[in-house]
Coordinates of C-alpha atoms in Angstrom, one line a residue:
M1 CA 253.2 91.2 178.1
I2 CA 252.3 91.3 181.7
D3 CA 251.2 94.5 183.3
P4 CA 252.9 94.6 187.1
S5 CA 250.7 97.1 188.1
K6 CA 247.6 94.8 187.8
V7 CA 248.8 91.5 189.1
K8 CA 247.9 92.3 192.8
A9 CA 244.2 93.5 191.8
N10 CA 244.1 90.8 189.3
Q11 CA 245.1 88.1 192.4
S12 CA 242.6 90.0 194.5
R13 CA 239.6 89.7 192.2
M14 CA 240.4 85.9 191.6
E15 CA 240.4 85.1 195.5
S16 CA 237.1 86.8 195.9
A17 CA 235.5 85.2 192.9
R18 CA 236.7 81.6 194.0
A19 CA 235.6 82.4 198.0
T20 CA 232.9 79.7 198.0
H21 CA 234.9 77.1 196.1
D22 CA 237.5 77.4 199.2
T23 CA 234.8 76.8 201.9
L24 CA 233.5 73.7 199.7
W25 CA 237.2 72.4 198.8
S26 CA 237.9 72.8 202.9
E27 CA 235.1 70.5 203.8
I28 CA 236.2 68.0 201.1
A29 CA 239.6 67.5 202.2
R30 CA 238.4 66.9 205.7
L31 CA 235.7 64.5 204.8
V32 CA 237.2 62.8 201.7
Y33 CA 240.6 63.4 201.1
P34 CA 242.6 63.7 204.5
E35 CA 245.9 64.0 203.0
M36 CA 245.0 67.2 202.0
N37 CA 244.0 68.5 205.5
N38 CA 246.7 69.4 207.7
N39 CA 244.5 69.5 210.8
L40 CA 243.9 65.5 210.6
F41 CA 247.1 63.6 209.2
G42 CA 249.6 66.5 209.3
G43 CA 248.6 66.5 205.3
S44 CA 251.1 67.1 202.2
M45 CA 249.5 70.5 202.4
S46 CA 250.9 71.9 205.6
G47 CA 253.0 74.3 203.9
S48 CA 250.2 75.8 201.9
K49 CA 249.0 79.1 202.7
W50 CA 245.7 78.3 201.5
M51 CA 245.1 75.4 203.8
R52 CA 246.3 77.3 206.9
E53 CA 243.5 80.0 205.8
Q54 CA 240.5 77.3 206.2
A55 CA 238.7 76.5 209.1
T56 CA 239.8 74.0 211.2
A57 CA 237.8 70.8 212.2
T58 CA 238.8 67.9 214.6
T59 CA 235.9 65.7 214.2
A60 CA 236.2 61.9 213.6
H61 CA 236.7 60.6 210.4
E62 CA 234.9 57.6 208.6
P63 CA 237.0 56.4 206.0
Y64 CA 234.1 55.2 203.3
A65 CA 234.2 58.0 201.3
S66 CA 237.9 58.2 200.9
Q67 CA 238.1 54.4 199.8
A68 CA 235.6 55.1 197.2
L69 CA 237.8 58.0 196.2
E70 CA 240.6 55.6 196.0
D71 CA 238.9 53.3 193.9
G72 CA 237.3 55.7 191.6
V73 CA 240.8 57.2 190.8
S74 CA 242.0 53.8 190.7
L75 CA 239.4 53.1 187.9
F76 CA 240.2 56.3 186.0
E77 CA 243.5 55.7 185.8
S78 CA 243.1 51.8 184.9
Y79 CA 241.0 52.5 181.9
V80 CA 241.8 56.0 180.7
M81 CA 246.0 56.0 180.9
P82 CA 246.6 52.3 181.9
R83 CA 250.2 51.8 182.7
G84 CA 252.4 49.9 180.5
Q85 CA 250.2 50.4 177.7
R86 CA 250.7 53.2 174.9
W87 CA 247.1 54.6 175.3
Q88 CA 247.6 57.3 172.8
K89 CA 248.2 56.9 168.8
L90 CA 249.7 60.0 167.2
T91 CA 248.9 60.5 163.5
L92 CA 249.6 63.3 161.3
D93 CA 246.2 65.4 160.1
D94 CA 247.5 64.9 156.3
E95 CA 246.0 61.7 155.5
S96 CA 247.9 61.7 152.1
L97 CA 251.1 61.6 154.6
M98 CA 250.2 58.9 156.8
R99 CA 249.8 56.5 153.8
K100 CA 253.5 56.3 153.0
V101 CA 255.2 53.5 155.2
P102 CA 258.1 55.7 156.2
N103 CA 256.2 58.8 157.7
Q104 CA 253.8 56.0 159.5
Q105 CA 257.2 54.5 161.2
W106 CA 258.4 58.1 161.8
V107 CA 255.4 58.6 163.3
E108 CA 255.4 55.6 165.3
R109 CA 258.9 56.1 166.6
K110 CA 258.0 59.5 168.2
E111 CA 254.6 58.1 169.9
K112 CA 257.2 55.5 171.3
L113 CA 259.6 58.3 172.5
L114 CA 256.7 60.6 174.0
F115 CA 255.6 57.7 176.3
A116 CA 259.2 56.7 177.1
L117 CA 259.7 60.1 178.2
R118 CA 256.6 60.1 180.3
N119 CA 257.7 56.6 181.9
D120 CA 261.0 57.8 182.6
P121 CA 261.5 57.4 186.7
A122 CA 263.0 60.7 186.9
S123 CA 259.8 62.4 185.2
G124 CA 257.2 62.0 188.0
F125 CA 254.6 61.4 185.6
I126 CA 252.8 58.3 187.1
G127 CA 252.8 60.1 190.5
A128 CA 251.8 63.4 189.1
V129 CA 248.8 61.9 187.3
H130 CA 247.7 60.0 190.4
E131 CA 247.6 63.2 192.6
S132 CA 245.8 65.0 189.7
A133 CA 243.2 62.3 189.2
M134 CA 242.6 62.7 193.0
S135 CA 242.2 66.3 192.7
L136 CA 239.7 65.9 189.8
F137 CA 237.6 63.3 191.6
S138 CA 237.4 65.3 195.1
F139 CA 237.9 68.8 194.2
G140 CA 236.7 69.2 190.6
P141 CA 239.8 70.8 189.1
Q142 CA 243.3 69.7 189.0
S143 CA 246.4 71.3 187.9
L144 CA 249.4 69.7 186.3
W145 CA 252.8 71.6 185.4
L146 CA 255.0 70.3 182.6
D147 CA 258.5 71.2 182.3
K148 CA 262.1 70.4 181.1
R149 CA 264.7 68.8 183.3
R150 CA 268.4 69.4 182.8
D151 CA 271.3 67.7 183.7
A152 CA 274.6 69.2 185.7
L153 CA 275.6 70.7 182.1
G154 CA 272.4 72.3 181.1
R155 CA 271.7 69.3 178.5
F156 CA 268.1 68.3 177.8
A157 CA 267.5 65.2 180.4
G158 CA 263.5 64.8 179.8
F159 CA 260.2 66.2 181.3
S160 CA 258.9 66.8 184.7
Y161 CA 255.4 66.5 185.8
Q162 CA 254.3 68.1 189.0
S163 CA 250.9 68.0 190.3
E164 CA 250.0 71.4 191.9
F165 CA 247.3 71.8 194.8
I166 CA 244.8 73.5 193.1
G167 CA 243.9 75.5 196.1
D168 CA 247.1 77.4 195.5
V169 CA 246.0 78.1 191.7
W170 CA 243.7 80.3 190.4
I171 CA 242.5 80.7 186.8
E172 CA 239.9 83.1 184.9
R173 CA 238.6 82.2 181.2
D174 CA 237.7 83.9 178.3
A175 CA 234.3 83.9 176.7
E176 CA 235.1 80.5 174.9
G177 CA 236.2 79.0 178.4
N178 CA 239.8 78.5 177.6
P179 CA 242.4 80.0 180.2
M180 CA 242.9 83.7 180.0
R181 CA 245.0 84.2 183.1
L182 CA 246.6 81.6 185.6
H183 CA 248.1 82.5 189.0
R184 CA 250.0 80.2 191.3
R185 CA 251.2 81.0 194.7
I186 CA 254.3 79.8 195.9
E187 CA 255.9 80.0 199.2
L188 CA 259.5 79.6 199.6
T189 CA 261.9 80.6 202.0
A190 CA 264.7 83.2 201.1
E191 CA 267.4 80.3 200.6
A192 CA 265.4 78.3 198.3
A193 CA 264.2 81.6 196.4
R194 CA 267.9 82.6 195.7
R195 CA 268.9 78.6 194.6
K196 CA 266.0 78.8 192.5
W197 CA 266.3 82.2 190.9
G198 CA 269.8 83.2 191.3
D199 CA 270.9 86.3 190.2
D200 CA 267.3 87.1 189.4
T201 CA 266.2 86.8 193.3
P202 CA 264.2 90.3 194.6
P203 CA 266.0 92.7 196.7
K204 CA 263.8 91.7 199.8
V205 CA 264.8 88.4 199.5
M206 CA 268.4 89.2 199.0
E207 CA 268.3 91.5 202.2
A208 CA 267.1 88.5 204.1
L209 CA 270.4 86.7 203.1
T210 CA 272.6 89.3 203.9
G211 CA 273.9 91.5 206.8
R212 CA 273.7 91.2 210.7
N213 CA 270.0 90.3 211.0
A214 CA 270.2 87.8 208.2
D215 CA 267.4 84.9 208.2
P216 CA 267.8 82.5 205.5
A217 CA 264.4 80.7 206.7
R218 CA 262.6 83.6 206.4
P219 CA 259.2 82.6 204.3
F220 CA 258.2 84.9 201.2
T221 CA 255.5 84.4 198.9
F222 CA 255.4 84.5 195.3
L223 CA 252.9 84.6 192.3
H224 CA 253.9 82.7 189.0
V225 CA 251.8 84.5 186.6
I226 CA 250.8 83.2 182.9
E227 CA 248.7 85.1 180.5
P228 CA 248.4 85.2 176.8
N229 CA 251.4 87.2 174.9
T230 CA 249.5 90.5 173.7
E231 CA 252.7 91.5 172.0
Y232 CA 253.4 88.1 170.5
D233 CA 255.5 88.5 167.1
P234 CA 256.3 85.0 165.8
E235 CA 259.6 86.6 164.0
R236 CA 261.4 87.3 167.6
I237 CA 263.1 84.9 169.2
D238 CA 262.9 86.5 172.6
A239 CA 260.0 86.7 174.9
K240 CA 257.7 88.3 172.8
G241 CA 258.2 85.6 170.3
K242 CA 256.3 83.4 172.8
V243 CA 252.5 82.6 173.0
W244 CA 252.2 82.9 176.4
A245 CA 253.8 85.4 178.8
S246 CA 255.2 84.7 182.2
G247 CA 256.9 86.2 185.3
Y248 CA 256.8 86.0 189.0
Y249 CA 255.3 88.7 191.5
S250 CA 257.0 88.8 195.0
E251 CA 254.6 90.3 197.5
A252 CA 257.3 91.7 199.3
D253 CA 258.7 93.6 196.5
D254 CA 255.7 94.4 195.0
A255 CA 256.9 93.8 191.6
L256 CA 257.6 91.5 188.8
F257 CA 260.7 89.5 188.1
K258 CA 262.0 86.9 186.0
V259 CA 259.9 87.8 183.2
G260 CA 259.8 85.3 180.0
G261 CA 257.6 83.1 177.9
Y262 CA 256.2 80.1 176.8
N263 CA 255.1 78.5 173.4
S264 CA 252.6 76.4 174.8
L265 CA 250.8 76.2 177.9
R266 CA 252.8 74.8 180.4
R267 CA 250.2 74.6 183.4
I268 CA 247.3 72.2 182.2
V269 CA 244.1 73.1 184.2
S270 CA 241.1 70.9 183.8
A271 CA 237.5 70.0 185.4
F272 CA 235.8 66.7 186.0
H273 CA 232.6 68.6 185.1
R274 CA 232.4 72.0 184.2
A275 CA 229.7 74.4 182.7
N276 CA 230.6 77.2 180.2
K277 CA 230.1 79.9 183.2
N278 CA 231.6 77.6 186.0
T279 CA 235.2 78.5 186.3
Y280 CA 236.6 75.6 188.5
G281 CA 234.1 73.0 187.8
R282 CA 232.4 70.5 190.0
S283 CA 233.7 66.9 191.2
P284 CA 231.9 63.6 192.0
T285 CA 232.6 64.3 195.3
M286 CA 230.0 67.3 195.4
K287 CA 227.4 65.6 193.8
V288 CA 226.9 63.3 197.0
L289 CA 228.7 65.6 199.7
P290 CA 225.1 65.9 202.0
T291 CA 225.0 62.3 201.6
I292 CA 228.8 61.9 202.9
R293 CA 227.8 64.6 205.5
L294 CA 225.2 62.3 206.9
E295 CA 227.1 59.0 206.5
Q296 CA 229.8 60.8 208.8
S297 CA 227.0 61.7 211.3
M298 CA 225.6 58.4 211.3
F299 CA 229.0 56.7 211.9
L300 CA 229.1 59.4 215.3
D301 CA 225.7 58.0 216.4
R302 CA 226.3 54.3 215.8
A303 CA 229.9 54.7 217.5
F304 CA 227.9 56.4 220.4
A305 CA 225.1 53.5 220.6
A306 CA 227.8 50.9 220.7
E307 CA 229.5 52.9 223.5
L308 CA 226.2 53.0 225.4
K309 CA 225.6 48.9 224.9
L310 CA 228.9 48.2 226.4
A311 CA 228.9 50.9 229.2
P312 CA 225.5 51.7 229.7
P313 CA 224.7 54.6 232.5
L314 CA 223.1 53.2 235.6
L315 CA 220.2 54.5 237.9
A316 CA 220.3 53.8 241.6
M317 CA 217.5 54.5 244.4
D318 CA 219.9 56.2 246.7
D319 CA 223.2 56.8 247.7
D320 CA 223.4 53.5 250.0
I321 CA 225.5 51.9 247.3
D322 CA 229.1 53.4 248.1
V323 CA 231.1 51.5 245.3
I324 CA 230.0 50.1 241.7
E325 CA 232.0 47.6 240.5
I326 CA 231.6 47.7 236.4
K327 CA 234.5 44.6 235.7
P328 CA 234.6 41.2 235.1
H329 CA 233.5 39.2 238.7
G330 CA 233.1 42.8 240.0
V331 CA 230.9 42.7 243.5
T332 CA 228.9 45.7 244.3
F333 CA 227.9 45.4 247.9
G334 CA 224.0 47.1 248.4
G335 CA 223.3 46.1 245.0
L336 CA 220.4 44.0 246.2
D337 CA 217.2 45.0 248.5
E338 CA 216.0 42.6 251.1
R339 CA 213.9 40.9 248.3
G340 CA 216.9 40.1 245.9
N341 CA 215.7 42.7 243.5
P342 CA 218.6 44.7 241.9
M343 CA 218.8 48.5 243.5
L344 CA 220.3 49.5 240.4
R345 CA 219.7 49.0 236.5
E346 CA 220.1 50.6 233.4
M347 CA 219.0 54.1 232.6
F348 CA 217.3 52.9 229.2
Q349 CA 217.4 49.6 226.9
S350 CA 219.8 49.5 224.0
A351 CA 218.2 51.4 221.2
D352 CA 217.3 49.4 218.1
V353 CA 220.1 50.7 215.2
Q354 CA 218.6 48.3 212.4
D355 CA 216.8 51.8 210.7
A356 CA 220.6 53.4 210.9
R357 CA 222.3 50.4 209.5
E358 CA 219.6 50.4 206.8
L359 CA 220.1 54.1 206.3
S360 CA 224.0 53.8 206.1
A361 CA 223.8 51.2 203.4
E362 CA 221.5 53.2 201.0
A363 CA 224.1 56.4 201.7
K364 CA 227.2 53.9 200.9
A365 CA 225.4 52.9 197.7
M366 CA 224.9 56.1 196.5
I367 CA 228.6 57.2 197.4
D368 CA 229.6 54.1 195.5
R369 CA 227.7 55.0 192.3
A370 CA 229.1 58.6 192.3
F371 CA 232.8 57.2 191.9
Y372 CA 231.8 54.5 190.0
R373 CA 232.9 51.6 192.4
D374 CA 229.7 49.8 191.8
L375 CA 230.8 49.2 188.3
L376 CA 234.5 47.3 189.3
Q377 CA 232.0 44.5 190.0
L378 CA 230.8 44.0 186.4
N379 CA 230.9 40.3 186.9
R380 CA 229.4 39.6 190.6
E381 CA 226.3 38.3 189.0
Y382 CA 227.7 36.2 186.2
K383 CA 227.2 32.4 186.2
S384 CA 229.6 30.3 183.7
H385 CA 226.2 29.9 181.4
I386 CA 225.8 33.3 180.7
P387 CA 226.9 33.9 176.9
A388 CA 229.7 36.0 175.3
N389 CA 226.9 38.4 173.9
R390 CA 225.6 39.2 177.0
V391 CA 228.7 40.0 178.6
A392 CA 229.6 42.2 175.7
E393 CA 226.4 44.3 176.3
E394 CA 227.4 44.5 179.5
T395 CA 230.6 45.9 178.8
A396 CA 229.1 48.4 176.4
E397 CA 226.9 49.4 179.2
K398 CA 229.5 50.0 181.7
G399 CA 231.4 51.8 178.9
T400 CA 228.0 54.6 178.5
L401 CA 228.4 54.7 182.4
L402 CA 232.3 55.8 182.4
S403 CA 231.6 58.1 179.5
P404 CA 232.1 61.2 181.7
L405 CA 235.6 60.1 182.1
A406 CA 236.4 60.8 178.5
N407 CA 235.8 64.4 179.1
Q408 CA 239.4 64.3 180.4
E409 CA 240.8 63.4 176.8
Q410 CA 239.5 66.7 175.6
W411 CA 240.2 68.8 178.8
W412 CA 243.5 67.3 180.1
L413 CA 245.3 64.6 178.1
S414 CA 245.4 66.3 174.7
P415 CA 246.2 69.8 175.6
M416 CA 249.0 67.9 177.7
T417 CA 250.3 66.2 174.6
Q418 CA 250.2 69.2 172.8
T419 CA 252.5 70.8 175.0
E420 CA 254.8 67.7 175.2
L421 CA 255.0 67.7 171.4
I422 CA 255.9 71.2 171.2
M423 CA 258.3 71.0 173.8
M424 CA 260.1 68.0 172.0
A425 CA 260.2 70.2 168.8
E426 CA 261.9 73.0 170.8
E427 CA 264.6 69.9 171.5
G428 CA 264.9 69.0 167.9
L429 CA 263.7 65.9 168.5
F430 CA 261.6 65.9 165.3
D431 CA 264.7 67.4 163.3
D432 CA 264.7 63.4 161.8
A433 CA 261.6 63.9 160.3
P434 CA 261.3 62.9 156.5
P435 CA 261.5 65.7 154.3
E436 CA 257.6 65.9 153.3
V437 CA 256.8 65.7 157.1
A438 CA 259.4 68.2 157.9
E439 CA 257.7 70.6 155.4
Y440 CA 254.2 70.1 156.6
L441 CA 255.4 70.7 160.6
A442 CA 256.9 74.0 159.3
L443 CA 253.9 75.2 157.6
S444 CA 252.2 74.5 161.1
G445 CA 250.8 71.4 160.3
G446 CA 249.9 69.2 163.4
F447 CA 249.4 66.0 165.0
G448 CA 246.3 64.0 165.4
I449 CA 245.7 62.4 168.8
K450 CA 243.6 58.9 168.9
Y451 CA 242.8 57.0 172.1
D452 CA 243.2 53.2 172.4
N453 CA 242.4 52.6 176.2
G454 CA 240.3 50.3 178.0
L455 CA 237.4 53.4 178.3
T456 CA 237.1 53.8 173.9
A457 CA 237.3 49.8 173.7
M458 CA 234.3 49.4 176.4
Q459 CA 232.7 52.1 174.4
E460 CA 233.0 49.8 171.2
A461 CA 231.8 46.8 172.9
G462 CA 228.6 47.2 171.6
K463 CA 229.8 46.4 168.0
S464 CA 230.9 43.0 169.4
A465 CA 227.5 42.4 171.2
A466 CA 226.0 43.2 167.7
F467 CA 228.2 40.5 165.9
L468 CA 227.8 38.2 168.5
N469 CA 223.8 38.5 168.5
L470 CA 223.8 38.2 165.0
A471 CA 225.9 34.8 165.0
Q472 CA 223.2 33.7 167.4
Q473 CA 220.4 34.4 165.4
V474 CA 222.4 32.9 162.3
G475 CA 222.8 29.9 164.6
L476 CA 219.1 29.5 165.0
L477 CA 218.5 30.1 161.4
A478 CA 221.0 27.1 160.7
Q479 CA 218.4 24.8 162.0
F480 CA 216.4 25.4 158.9
D481 CA 218.9 26.0 156.3
P482 CA 222.5 25.2 156.9
G483 CA 223.6 27.0 154.1
V484 CA 222.7 30.3 156.0
V485 CA 226.3 29.6 157.8
E486 CA 228.2 30.0 154.7
D487 CA 226.4 33.1 153.7
F488 CA 227.2 34.3 157.0
K489 CA 230.9 33.1 156.7
R490 CA 231.2 34.7 153.2
E491 CA 229.6 38.1 154.2
Y492 CA 231.9 38.2 157.3
P493 CA 235.4 36.6 156.9
M494 CA 237.0 35.4 160.2
S495 CA 240.2 36.8 159.1
K496 CA 238.7 40.2 159.4
V497 CA 236.3 39.3 162.5
V498 CA 238.5 37.9 164.8
P499 CA 241.3 41.0 164.9
E500 CA 238.6 43.2 165.5
L501 CA 237.0 41.4 168.4
G502 CA 240.0 41.0 169.9
R503 CA 241.1 45.0 169.4
I504 CA 237.9 45.8 171.0
A505 CA 238.6 43.2 173.9
G506 CA 241.5 45.1 174.3
V507 CA 244.1 41.5 173.8
P508 CA 247.8 43.2 173.7
A509 CA 248.9 43.8 170.2
S510 CA 252.0 41.6 171.4
M511 CA 250.2 38.6 171.5
R512 CA 249.3 39.1 167.8
A513 CA 250.8 37.2 165.1
T514 CA 253.2 38.8 162.7
E515 CA 253.3 38.7 159.0
D516 CA 255.7 35.8 159.2
E517 CA 253.9 33.8 162.0
R518 CA 250.8 33.9 160.0
A519 CA 252.5 32.6 157.0
A520 CA 254.4 29.8 158.7
Y521 CA 251.3 28.8 160.1
D522 CA 249.6 28.9 156.8
A523 CA 252.6 26.9 155.5
K524 CA 252.2 24.3 158.3
K525 CA 248.3 23.7 158.0
A526 CA 248.9 23.5 154.0
E527 CA 251.5 20.4 154.9
E528 CA 249.0 18.6 157.3
A529 CA 246.4 18.8 154.5
Q530 CA 248.6 17.4 151.9
L531 CA 249.9 14.9 154.6
Q532 CA 246.1 14.2 155.5
Q533 CA 245.4 13.6 151.7
L534 CA 248.0 11.4 151.4
I535 CA 247.0 9.4 154.3
A536 CA 243.3 9.3 152.7
A537 CA 245.0 8.2 149.4
A538 CA 247.1 5.6 150.7
P539 CA 244.4 2.6 150.6
A540 CA 243.5 3.5 147.1
L541 CA 247.1 3.6 146.2
A542 CA 248.1 0.3 148.0
G543 CA 245.1 -1.3 146.7
A544 CA 246.0 0.2 142.9
A545 CA 249.6 -1.1 143.3
R546 CA 248.6 -4.5 144.4
D547 CA 246.1 -4.8 141.4
A548 CA 249.4 -3.8 139.2
A549 CA 251.7 -6.2 140.7
Q550 CA 249.0 -9.1 140.5
A551 CA 248.4 -8.0 136.7
G552 CA 252.1 -8.0 136.2
A553 CA 252.3 -11.4 137.7
T554 CA 249.4 -12.9 135.6
G555 CA 251.2 -11.6 132.6
L556 CA 254.4 -13.4 133.1
G557 CA 252.8 -16.5 134.2
A558 CA 250.8 -16.4 130.4

């Protein structure tokens, strides 16, 4: 269980270890993710103690990197977890069980239920995923909290998802890089803390709610602590029977309260890129942060140059000119000498900013590549005559360039799904499993997870390109030997090729024909073939009937 005497020391150690990240994240918040910077826009993190502790800045903001960040996140969401699509497929790790149709149907029902729980508007899944993806691309790590929702009667009502600001989350990892300790700092008023914890509310908070000097709005700071349960006993049903130990630490009371546990890790922390010795990882923003600084500086310089061009400083020979009117049709008396030469002129000619424009364009191109923005225009150079195999090859190349996004399937989405499945099991949502599946799950059998999204389809696009290239080569060979086409069709039946090409291209399964629709189509084609045969045979039959009639008439005449 959690040692209360070590919580404060652990927190101090983790804050010191993350100091360099805090400084970097503060700059990124100002330059790239202004919604997280309360100094610029009042930001959503105005209540975060971490944000208030960071250095302030009031510099002008050039929005190009922020817009590139938004586009990169949109690309990530559309290819990794597209809305309206079941982008994960569940299966049982035991292949013998998955061969049976009833077991397949049960697993598919649970897969649909999982996505229904996620897509419930009250769950907050879509918004939380977007905020976490923004954190991934800007700061590097993200933190997503999963919990259960209850109705007024305490009954299970679904899941809830909350994206947590990474500046308020600290983590330590073990030798394998797995989470070993997680702290999250929470700030609540005395009234809010009482509503959250009820009778478990710490004494100092209760003091702020009672007596002559009651102050319900007084803020308090707490830490939510999660650690592996070192006293785990699977035979117990209390906190010691949970894999993860948890509790809340009150800084005002210097005490731990509301001690409990979880069967799975509810706080999912992942990073965009992370080496073994890097706890928090790095982001695409960090790779081009010097370039973003440069672009911000050039933006200010170009704005200054434009201002000088519109309102240049002036030089005058002496103070004979009393008033200089810089306005439409303004008249400056004394501005000309006796020869008609101007008595004042610009201090210097407008500077040539072409070099600055070119350097800015190079910087923006680098920013676009860092956020995968350039890949959003895959077909920008395509014309109508570009062959399909070229498109497939380009798509496969795009999938290769986007492969870093697939890291989140391992570091974020799979742990999240395992936690969701465990919570579903806790609520009895697997109690209707077929007997052999129930026995399998009771013996610690698990679910397998496969991804069926745009990213995996692009990574498989090379298969489509290989087939289309082969078909093109067969077409060339057919000029010399037409029989090679039949060999090709016999080796690669179109009944297998077309569905596979459709799957790789991302064609929705709802567009595919059912077994009944295919049978009806085949029957219709057979009828049409018979009709064509009858039409083709009609002249011959008519001729035979005419000949027979003539022969009969000849016989009667004889």
